[in-house]
């Protein structure tokens, strides 16, 4: 049947199973929004307060479900406002489709009103992008974009469509989505055999898990693998929940703000098995001294990640779920009781602690964990609160923590929370924010109230840019340049002005009550939780130092002379 480009686009979204789109209209994309209006009973559109909020919401939707998230915006500034969200998804390998519309073909390259080469702008931060100038190519382009976003290492894809293409007509025939196959051809039998021999020869193995294990849906296989080789487990920020955070073999996050148990354990192990992690600089600290006693074996779907930052002794390229399945078939049950006891001694002698009796970031996270029984979806902004959320909430399953790991995007979390709640309506969704981050995206509270999306925003408010101040305090001679936010903004009143319920709390008891009430209300809520400006995230590794030199609050006086 013959349809306009806009109708073809909507039908292709329906083909792909898209039920929710986040976006903001404008002149060049009007035809698409007109088509969406006619299909509002099939595809829900969420009008965000800012296009960046739409891209983060699509990202949150994708992280919470494993499906492809979709956002859209008009040409020019609408399209460029998506860029930070696209880059956030790119750095963390999140599958989203960003749909923009540009000026008509006849107006391209003429500095037309709201014209921008968004394909050129986003080329370095997308897995692939397209500009569609022929309506006859639109359907196949959309289908190809979804496949690219999902296959192999996932990532964002941008489709820019000229306005005349959205109005022109072409024949459309529905097609079932092409099945995305797992990458297995690169998994060599000899590599599997070599890995088995290295694992069996190890006396002190350690498993290090990243976001690739979540992307491949490998949590069941990972659990079997870990218990079969009887190894302690550390994870990255992106890998939270791939291995159950309540399992006795779990030792916490690795790296700059990882636990001392994980940092010491990895520094002492003789084999580090890396599952779907890319070795961020925040993980390895000093590359020359990272896991210096260990052979390193890396499993990853992306060959570009092998030997990029850390030299490996062995590797297997391919889908990590399939790799683990093949290894589990060949491995026999192992026992490393003495090694596990050694690592556990690090936990016992260096426990995660914080000051009791006053409202602090760790207390806030632990109370949210208790109130939600560890079953909530937690999104975060970026900074101290993000690290506390990683350290003190025990993620029992994949896709519970939504956070900007690679790009470190302040302003990410609230949009992501809205996307996650739209996808997982039966789940409690909390966004953990700092006061600096909340200023960047507080307008999305209006989105939550417009549609009554009951997200709970907890602002860990220390009236400073906490993580930057922590660095200034420790490494910059306590010169607090432009990091003090001690002004007269009342976040609870801002929330109420945007239609949400607002609380201001400064004690443990007040916070406990506010969280309980927020859960019962089932409406958008903002809790402004006031903590001390000098609370810090510990443990910590100084930039460029080996992770074995992580230090806690108890070490600050000796290390820094105060």
PDB file of C-alpha atoms in Angstrom, residues 171-380:
ATOM      1  CA  UNK A 171       4.876   1.662  -1.383  1.00  0.00           C
ATOM      2  CA  UNK A 172       5.064   0.066   2.048  1.00  0.00           C
ATOM      3  CA  UNK A 173       4.891  -3.636   2.850  1.00  0.00           C
ATOM      4  CA  UNK A 174       5.136  -4.847   6.423  1.00  0.00           C
ATOM      5  CA  UNK A 175       8.135  -7.058   7.236  1.00  0.00           C
ATOM      6  CA  UNK A 176       8.978  -9.021  10.359  1.00  0.00           C
ATOM      7  CA  UNK A 177      12.094  -7.733  12.103  1.00  0.00           C
ATOM      8  CA  UNK A 178      15.238  -9.553  11.113  1.00  0.00           C
ATOM      9  CA  UNK A 179      16.526 -11.740  13.926  1.00  0.00           C
ATOM     10  CA  UNK A 180      19.751 -10.463  15.446  1.00  0.00           C
ATOM     11  CA  UNK A 181      22.163 -13.350  15.826  1.00  0.00           C
ATOM     12  CA  UNK A 182      24.730 -13.611  18.575  1.00  0.00           C
ATOM     13  CA  UNK A 183      28.330 -13.265  17.409  1.00  0.00           C
ATOM     14  CA  UNK A 184      29.773 -16.761  17.722  1.00  0.00           C
ATOM     15  CA  UNK A 185      31.907 -17.336  14.605  1.00  0.00           C
ATOM     16  CA  UNK A 186      34.895 -15.742  16.328  1.00  0.00           C
ATOM     17  CA  UNK A 187      34.717 -18.112  19.318  1.00  0.00           C
ATOM     18  CA  UNK A 188      37.486 -20.581  18.516  1.00  0.00           C
ATOM     19  CA  UNK A 189      37.689 -24.046  20.045  1.00  0.00           C
ATOM     20  CA  UNK A 190      41.397 -23.631  20.679  1.00  0.00           C
ATOM     21  CA  UNK A 191      40.745 -20.410  22.606  1.00  0.00           C
ATOM     22  CA  UNK A 192      38.158 -22.183  24.767  1.00  0.00           C
ATOM     23  CA  UNK A 193      40.629 -25.007  25.462  1.00  0.00           C
ATOM     24  CA  UNK A 194      43.393 -22.551  26.339  1.00  0.00           C
ATOM     25  CA  UNK A 195      41.049 -20.695  28.702  1.00  0.00           C
ATOM     26  CA  UNK A 196      40.055 -23.941  30.448  1.00  0.00           C
ATOM     27  CA  UNK A 197      43.718 -24.840  30.997  1.00  0.00           C
ATOM     28  CA  UNK A 198      44.528 -21.390  32.413  1.00  0.00           C
ATOM     29  CA  UNK A 199      41.548 -21.528  34.773  1.00  0.00           C
ATOM     30  CA  UNK A 200      42.359 -25.036  35.945  1.00  0.00           C
ATOM     31  CA  UNK A 201      45.991 -24.035  36.605  1.00  0.00           C
ATOM     32  CA  UNK A 202      44.982 -21.009  38.677  1.00  0.00           C
ATOM     33  CA  UNK A 203      45.201 -21.066  42.463  1.00  0.00           C
ATOM     34  CA  UNK A 204      43.891 -17.524  42.969  1.00  0.00           C
ATOM     35  CA  UNK A 205      41.354 -16.670  40.252  1.00  0.00           C
ATOM     36  CA  UNK A 206      39.284 -13.484  40.279  1.00  0.00           C
ATOM     37  CA  UNK A 207      36.332 -12.702  38.013  1.00  0.00           C
ATOM     38  CA  UNK A 208      35.873  -9.103  36.901  1.00  0.00           C
ATOM     39  CA  UNK A 209      32.482  -8.308  35.323  1.00  0.00           C
ATOM     40  CA  UNK A 210      31.394  -5.390  33.137  1.00  0.00           C
ATOM     41  CA  UNK A 211      28.355  -4.164  31.279  1.00  0.00           C
ATOM     42  CA  UNK A 212      28.898  -6.584  28.408  1.00  0.00           C
ATOM     43  CA  UNK A 213      27.628  -9.400  30.614  1.00  0.00           C
ATOM     44  CA  UNK A 214      24.358  -7.503  31.052  1.00  0.00           C
ATOM     45  CA  UNK A 215      24.080  -6.621  27.365  1.00  0.00           C
ATOM     46  CA  UNK A 216      24.405 -10.284  26.408  1.00  0.00           C
ATOM     47  CA  UNK A 217      21.993 -11.508  29.105  1.00  0.00           C
ATOM     48  CA  UNK A 218      24.705 -13.710  30.590  1.00  0.00           C
ATOM     49  CA  UNK A 219      23.823 -13.463  34.300  1.00  0.00           C
ATOM     50  CA  UNK A 220      22.710 -17.119  34.653  1.00  0.00           C
ATOM     51  CA  UNK A 221      25.790 -18.423  32.841  1.00  0.00           C
ATOM     52  CA  UNK A 222      28.028 -16.065  34.824  1.00  0.00           C
ATOM     53  CA  UNK A 223      26.623 -17.324  38.128  1.00  0.00           C
ATOM     54  CA  UNK A 224      27.307 -20.927  37.102  1.00  0.00           C
ATOM     55  CA  UNK A 225      30.809 -20.056  35.918  1.00  0.00           C
ATOM     56  CA  UNK A 226      31.757 -18.203  39.109  1.00  0.00           C
ATOM     57  CA  UNK A 227      30.572 -20.964  41.407  1.00  0.00           C
ATOM     58  CA  UNK A 228      32.142 -23.651  39.234  1.00  0.00           C
ATOM     59  CA  UNK A 229      35.604 -22.069  39.410  1.00  0.00           C
ATOM     60  CA  UNK A 230      34.960 -20.932  43.015  1.00  0.00           C
ATOM     61  CA  UNK A 231      36.203 -17.393  42.511  1.00  0.00           C
ATOM     62  CA  UNK A 232      35.566 -14.020  44.135  1.00  0.00           C
ATOM     63  CA  UNK A 233      33.858 -11.463  41.889  1.00  0.00           C
ATOM     64  CA  UNK A 234      34.320  -7.719  41.396  1.00  0.00           C
ATOM     65  CA  UNK A 235      32.422  -5.537  38.960  1.00  0.00           C
ATOM     66  CA  UNK A 236      32.453  -2.229  37.165  1.00  0.00           C
ATOM     67  CA  UNK A 237      29.857   0.491  37.590  1.00  0.00           C
ATOM     68  CA  UNK A 238      28.232  -0.747  34.370  1.00  0.00           C
ATOM     69  CA  UNK A 239      28.371  -4.377  35.472  1.00  0.00           C
ATOM     70  CA  UNK A 240      26.275  -3.968  38.625  1.00  0.00           C
ATOM     71  CA  UNK A 241      23.726  -6.777  38.944  1.00  0.00           C
ATOM     72  CA  UNK A 242      25.294  -9.063  36.359  1.00  0.00           C
ATOM     73  CA  UNK A 243      26.399 -11.063  39.398  1.00  0.00           C
ATOM     74  CA  UNK A 244      24.185 -11.020  42.480  1.00  0.00           C
ATOM     75  CA  UNK A 245      25.471  -8.371  44.887  1.00  0.00           C
ATOM     76  CA  UNK A 246      24.249 -10.390  47.875  1.00  0.00           C
ATOM     77  CA  UNK A 247      26.237 -13.515  46.949  1.00  0.00           C
ATOM     78  CA  UNK A 248      29.067 -14.308  49.422  1.00  0.00           C
ATOM     79  CA  UNK A 249      31.558 -14.450  46.529  1.00  0.00           C
ATOM     80  CA  UNK A 250      30.845 -10.849  45.573  1.00  0.00           C
ATOM     81  CA  UNK A 251      33.420  -8.373  46.894  1.00  0.00           C
ATOM     82  CA  UNK A 252      32.203  -5.079  45.431  1.00  0.00           C
ATOM     83  CA  UNK A 253      33.243  -2.637  42.762  1.00  0.00           C
ATOM     84  CA  UNK A 254      36.816  -2.408  41.462  1.00  0.00           C
ATOM     85  CA  UNK A 255      38.847   0.730  40.872  1.00  0.00           C
ATOM     86  CA  UNK A 256      38.971   4.349  41.983  1.00  0.00           C
ATOM     87  CA  UNK A 257      36.047   4.020  44.408  1.00  0.00           C
ATOM     88  CA  UNK A 258      36.029   0.249  44.613  1.00  0.00           C
ATOM     89  CA  UNK A 259      36.196  -1.667  47.857  1.00  0.00           C
ATOM     90  CA  UNK A 260      39.551  -2.375  49.429  1.00  0.00           C
ATOM     91  CA  UNK A 261      38.691  -6.076  49.280  1.00  0.00           C
ATOM     92  CA  UNK A 262      38.281  -5.975  45.491  1.00  0.00           C
ATOM     93  CA  UNK A 263      41.297  -3.736  44.893  1.00  0.00           C
ATOM     94  CA  UNK A 264      43.583  -5.776  47.139  1.00  0.00           C
ATOM     95  CA  UNK A 265      42.186  -9.079  45.875  1.00  0.00           C
ATOM     96  CA  UNK A 266      42.700  -8.274  42.199  1.00  0.00           C
ATOM     97  CA  UNK A 267      46.199  -7.030  43.034  1.00  0.00           C
ATOM     98  CA  UNK A 268      47.003 -10.428  44.621  1.00  0.00           C
ATOM     99  CA  UNK A 269      45.230 -12.820  42.231  1.00  0.00           C
ATOM    100  CA  UNK A 270      47.113 -15.054  39.780  1.00  0.00           C
ATOM    101  CA  UNK A 271      44.386 -15.044  37.104  1.00  0.00           C
ATOM    102  CA  UNK A 272      41.954 -12.241  36.296  1.00  0.00           C
ATOM    103  CA  UNK A 273      39.018 -13.363  34.147  1.00  0.00           C
ATOM    104  CA  UNK A 274      37.456 -10.284  32.576  1.00  0.00           C
ATOM    105  CA  UNK A 275      33.877 -10.757  31.360  1.00  0.00           C
ATOM    106  CA  UNK A 276      32.489  -7.969  29.169  1.00  0.00           C
ATOM    107  CA  UNK A 277      34.528  -5.121  30.666  1.00  0.00           C
ATOM    108  CA  UNK A 278      36.638  -2.656  28.721  1.00  0.00           C
ATOM    109  CA  UNK A 279      39.249  -1.559  31.310  1.00  0.00           C
ATOM    110  CA  UNK A 280      38.318   2.063  31.940  1.00  0.00           C
ATOM    111  CA  UNK A 281      41.051   4.245  33.409  1.00  0.00           C
ATOM    112  CA  UNK A 282      38.836   4.597  36.516  1.00  0.00           C
ATOM    113  CA  UNK A 283      39.211   0.829  36.973  1.00  0.00           C
ATOM    114  CA  UNK A 284      42.890   0.136  36.430  1.00  0.00           C
ATOM    115  CA  UNK A 285      44.475   3.267  37.956  1.00  0.00           C
ATOM    116  CA  UNK A 286      48.109   2.720  36.998  1.00  0.00           C
ATOM    117  CA  UNK A 287      48.096   0.422  33.970  1.00  0.00           C
ATOM    118  CA  UNK A 288      51.682  -0.778  34.497  1.00  0.00           C
ATOM    119  CA  UNK A 289      50.902  -1.971  38.021  1.00  0.00           C
ATOM    120  CA  UNK A 290      47.377  -3.286  37.454  1.00  0.00           C
ATOM    121  CA  UNK A 291      46.951  -6.942  38.502  1.00  0.00           C
ATOM    122  CA  UNK A 292      50.727  -7.259  38.341  1.00  0.00           C
ATOM    123  CA  UNK A 293      50.745 -10.800  39.762  1.00  0.00           C
ATOM    124  CA  UNK A 294      48.092 -12.129  37.401  1.00  0.00           C
ATOM    125  CA  UNK A 295      47.629 -13.491  33.955  1.00  0.00           C
ATOM    126  CA  UNK A 296      44.725 -11.643  32.338  1.00  0.00           C
ATOM    127  CA  UNK A 297      42.055 -13.348  30.253  1.00  0.00           C
ATOM    128  CA  UNK A 298      39.429 -11.180  28.545  1.00  0.00           C
ATOM    129  CA  UNK A 299      36.066 -12.158  27.017  1.00  0.00           C
ATOM    130  CA  UNK A 300      34.484  -9.487  24.828  1.00  0.00           C
ATOM    131  CA  UNK A 301      32.309  -9.182  21.754  1.00  0.00           C
ATOM    132  CA  UNK A 302      34.379  -6.247  20.466  1.00  0.00           C
ATOM    133  CA  UNK A 303      37.904  -7.181  19.307  1.00  0.00           C
ATOM    134  CA  UNK A 304      38.920  -3.520  19.526  1.00  0.00           C
ATOM    135  CA  UNK A 305      38.788  -3.775  23.327  1.00  0.00           C
ATOM    136  CA  UNK A 306      41.415  -6.506  23.519  1.00  0.00           C
ATOM    137  CA  UNK A 307      44.842  -5.091  24.457  1.00  0.00           C
ATOM    138  CA  UNK A 308      43.534  -1.526  24.091  1.00  0.00           C
ATOM    139  CA  UNK A 309      44.233  -0.371  27.641  1.00  0.00           C
ATOM    140  CA  UNK A 310      45.543  -3.465  29.435  1.00  0.00           C
ATOM    141  CA  UNK A 311      47.641  -6.202  27.809  1.00  0.00           C
ATOM    142  CA  UNK A 312      46.017  -9.617  28.020  1.00  0.00           C
ATOM    143  CA  UNK A 313      47.559 -13.090  28.129  1.00  0.00           C
ATOM    144  CA  UNK A 314      44.539 -14.719  26.495  1.00  0.00           C
ATOM    145  CA  UNK A 315      41.235 -13.642  25.010  1.00  0.00           C
ATOM    146  CA  UNK A 316      38.065 -14.984  23.465  1.00  0.00           C
ATOM    147  CA  UNK A 317      36.138 -12.785  21.029  1.00  0.00           C
ATOM    148  CA  UNK A 318      32.375 -13.217  20.809  1.00  0.00           C
ATOM    149  CA  UNK A 319      29.124 -13.069  22.707  1.00  0.00           C
ATOM    150  CA  UNK A 320      30.030 -13.569  26.364  1.00  0.00           C
ATOM    151  CA  UNK A 321      26.888 -15.576  27.130  1.00  0.00           C
ATOM    152  CA  UNK A 322      27.911 -18.171  24.549  1.00  0.00           C
ATOM    153  CA  UNK A 323      31.552 -18.077  25.699  1.00  0.00           C
ATOM    154  CA  UNK A 324      30.493 -18.808  29.278  1.00  0.00           C
ATOM    155  CA  UNK A 325      28.163 -21.591  28.136  1.00  0.00           C
ATOM    156  CA  UNK A 326      31.034 -23.281  26.298  1.00  0.00           C
ATOM    157  CA  UNK A 327      33.394 -22.913  29.254  1.00  0.00           C
ATOM    158  CA  UNK A 328      30.813 -24.213  31.724  1.00  0.00           C
ATOM    159  CA  UNK A 329      30.438 -27.372  29.620  1.00  0.00           C
ATOM    160  CA  UNK A 330      34.151 -28.118  29.895  1.00  0.00           C
ATOM    161  CA  UNK A 331      35.037 -26.952  33.412  1.00  0.00           C
ATOM    162  CA  UNK A 332      34.842 -29.262  36.394  1.00  0.00           C
ATOM    163  CA  UNK A 333      33.978 -28.092  39.897  1.00  0.00           C
ATOM    164  CA  UNK A 334      36.915 -26.345  41.554  1.00  0.00           C
ATOM    165  CA  UNK A 335      37.709 -25.424  45.140  1.00  0.00           C
ATOM    166  CA  UNK A 336      39.662 -22.345  46.196  1.00  0.00           C
ATOM    167  CA  UNK A 337      38.740 -22.249  49.878  1.00  0.00           C
ATOM    168  CA  UNK A 338      42.056 -20.798  51.054  1.00  0.00           C
ATOM    169  CA  UNK A 339      41.968 -18.053  48.429  1.00  0.00           C
ATOM    170  CA  UNK A 340      38.362 -17.152  49.209  1.00  0.00           C
ATOM    171  CA  UNK A 341      39.255 -16.992  52.914  1.00  0.00           C
ATOM    172  CA  UNK A 342      42.148 -14.648  52.122  1.00  0.00           C
ATOM    173  CA  UNK A 343      39.912 -12.289  50.123  1.00  0.00           C
ATOM    174  CA  UNK A 344      37.226 -12.425  52.816  1.00  0.00           C
ATOM    175  CA  UNK A 345      39.857 -11.365  55.352  1.00  0.00           C
ATOM    176  CA  UNK A 346      40.289  -8.161  53.342  1.00  0.00           C
ATOM    177  CA  UNK A 347      36.556  -7.530  53.687  1.00  0.00           C
ATOM    178  CA  UNK A 348      36.678  -8.154  57.431  1.00  0.00           C
ATOM    179  CA  UNK A 349      39.693  -5.928  58.044  1.00  0.00           C
ATOM    180  CA  UNK A 350      38.571  -3.174  55.646  1.00  0.00           C
ATOM    181  CA  UNK A 351      34.751  -3.021  55.822  1.00  0.00           C
ATOM    182  CA  UNK A 352      32.704  -0.320  54.150  1.00  0.00           C
ATOM    183  CA  UNK A 353      31.813   2.101  56.956  1.00  0.00           C
ATOM    184  CA  UNK A 354      30.352   5.560  57.418  1.00  0.00           C
ATOM    185  CA  UNK A 355      29.409   7.894  60.271  1.00  0.00           C
ATOM    186  CA  UNK A 356      26.264   6.703  62.020  1.00  0.00           C
ATOM    187  CA  UNK A 357      23.585   8.846  63.629  1.00  0.00           C
ATOM    188  CA  UNK A 358      23.638  11.678  61.075  1.00  0.00           C
ATOM    189  CA  UNK A 359      22.171  11.917  57.594  1.00  0.00           C
ATOM    190  CA  UNK A 360      24.815  10.923  55.037  1.00  0.00           C
ATOM    191  CA  UNK A 361      24.912   9.659  51.462  1.00  0.00           C
ATOM    192  CA  UNK A 362      25.598   6.033  52.461  1.00  0.00           C
ATOM    193  CA  UNK A 363      22.763   6.120  55.014  1.00  0.00           C
ATOM    194  CA  UNK A 364      20.371   7.430  52.353  1.00  0.00           C
ATOM    195  CA  UNK A 365      21.266   4.611  49.952  1.00  0.00           C
ATOM    196  CA  UNK A 366      21.055   1.906  52.610  1.00  0.00           C
ATOM    197  CA  UNK A 367      17.621   3.125  53.729  1.00  0.00           C
ATOM    198  CA  UNK A 368      16.347   3.141  50.145  1.00  0.00           C
ATOM    199  CA  UNK A 369      17.665  -0.418  49.818  1.00  0.00           C
ATOM    200  CA  UNK A 370      15.796  -1.464  52.962  1.00  0.00           C
ATOM    201  CA  UNK A 371      12.578   0.320  51.963  1.00  0.00           C
ATOM    202  CA  UNK A 372      12.572  -1.277  48.499  1.00  0.00           C
ATOM    203  CA  UNK A 373      13.842  -4.710  49.636  1.00  0.00           C
ATOM    204  CA  UNK A 374      16.577  -4.365  47.041  1.00  0.00           C
ATOM    205  CA  UNK A 375      14.104  -4.677  44.173  1.00  0.00           C
ATOM    206  CA  UNK A 376      13.920  -1.097  42.858  1.00  0.00           C
ATOM    207  CA  UNK A 377      15.380   0.323  39.688  1.00  0.00           C
ATOM    208  CA  UNK A 378      17.953   2.939  40.676  1.00  0.00           C
ATOM    209  CA  UNK A 379      19.061   5.639  38.273  1.00  0.00           C
ATOM    210  CA  UNK A 380      21.689   8.180  39.216  1.00  0.00           C
TER     211      UNK A 380
END
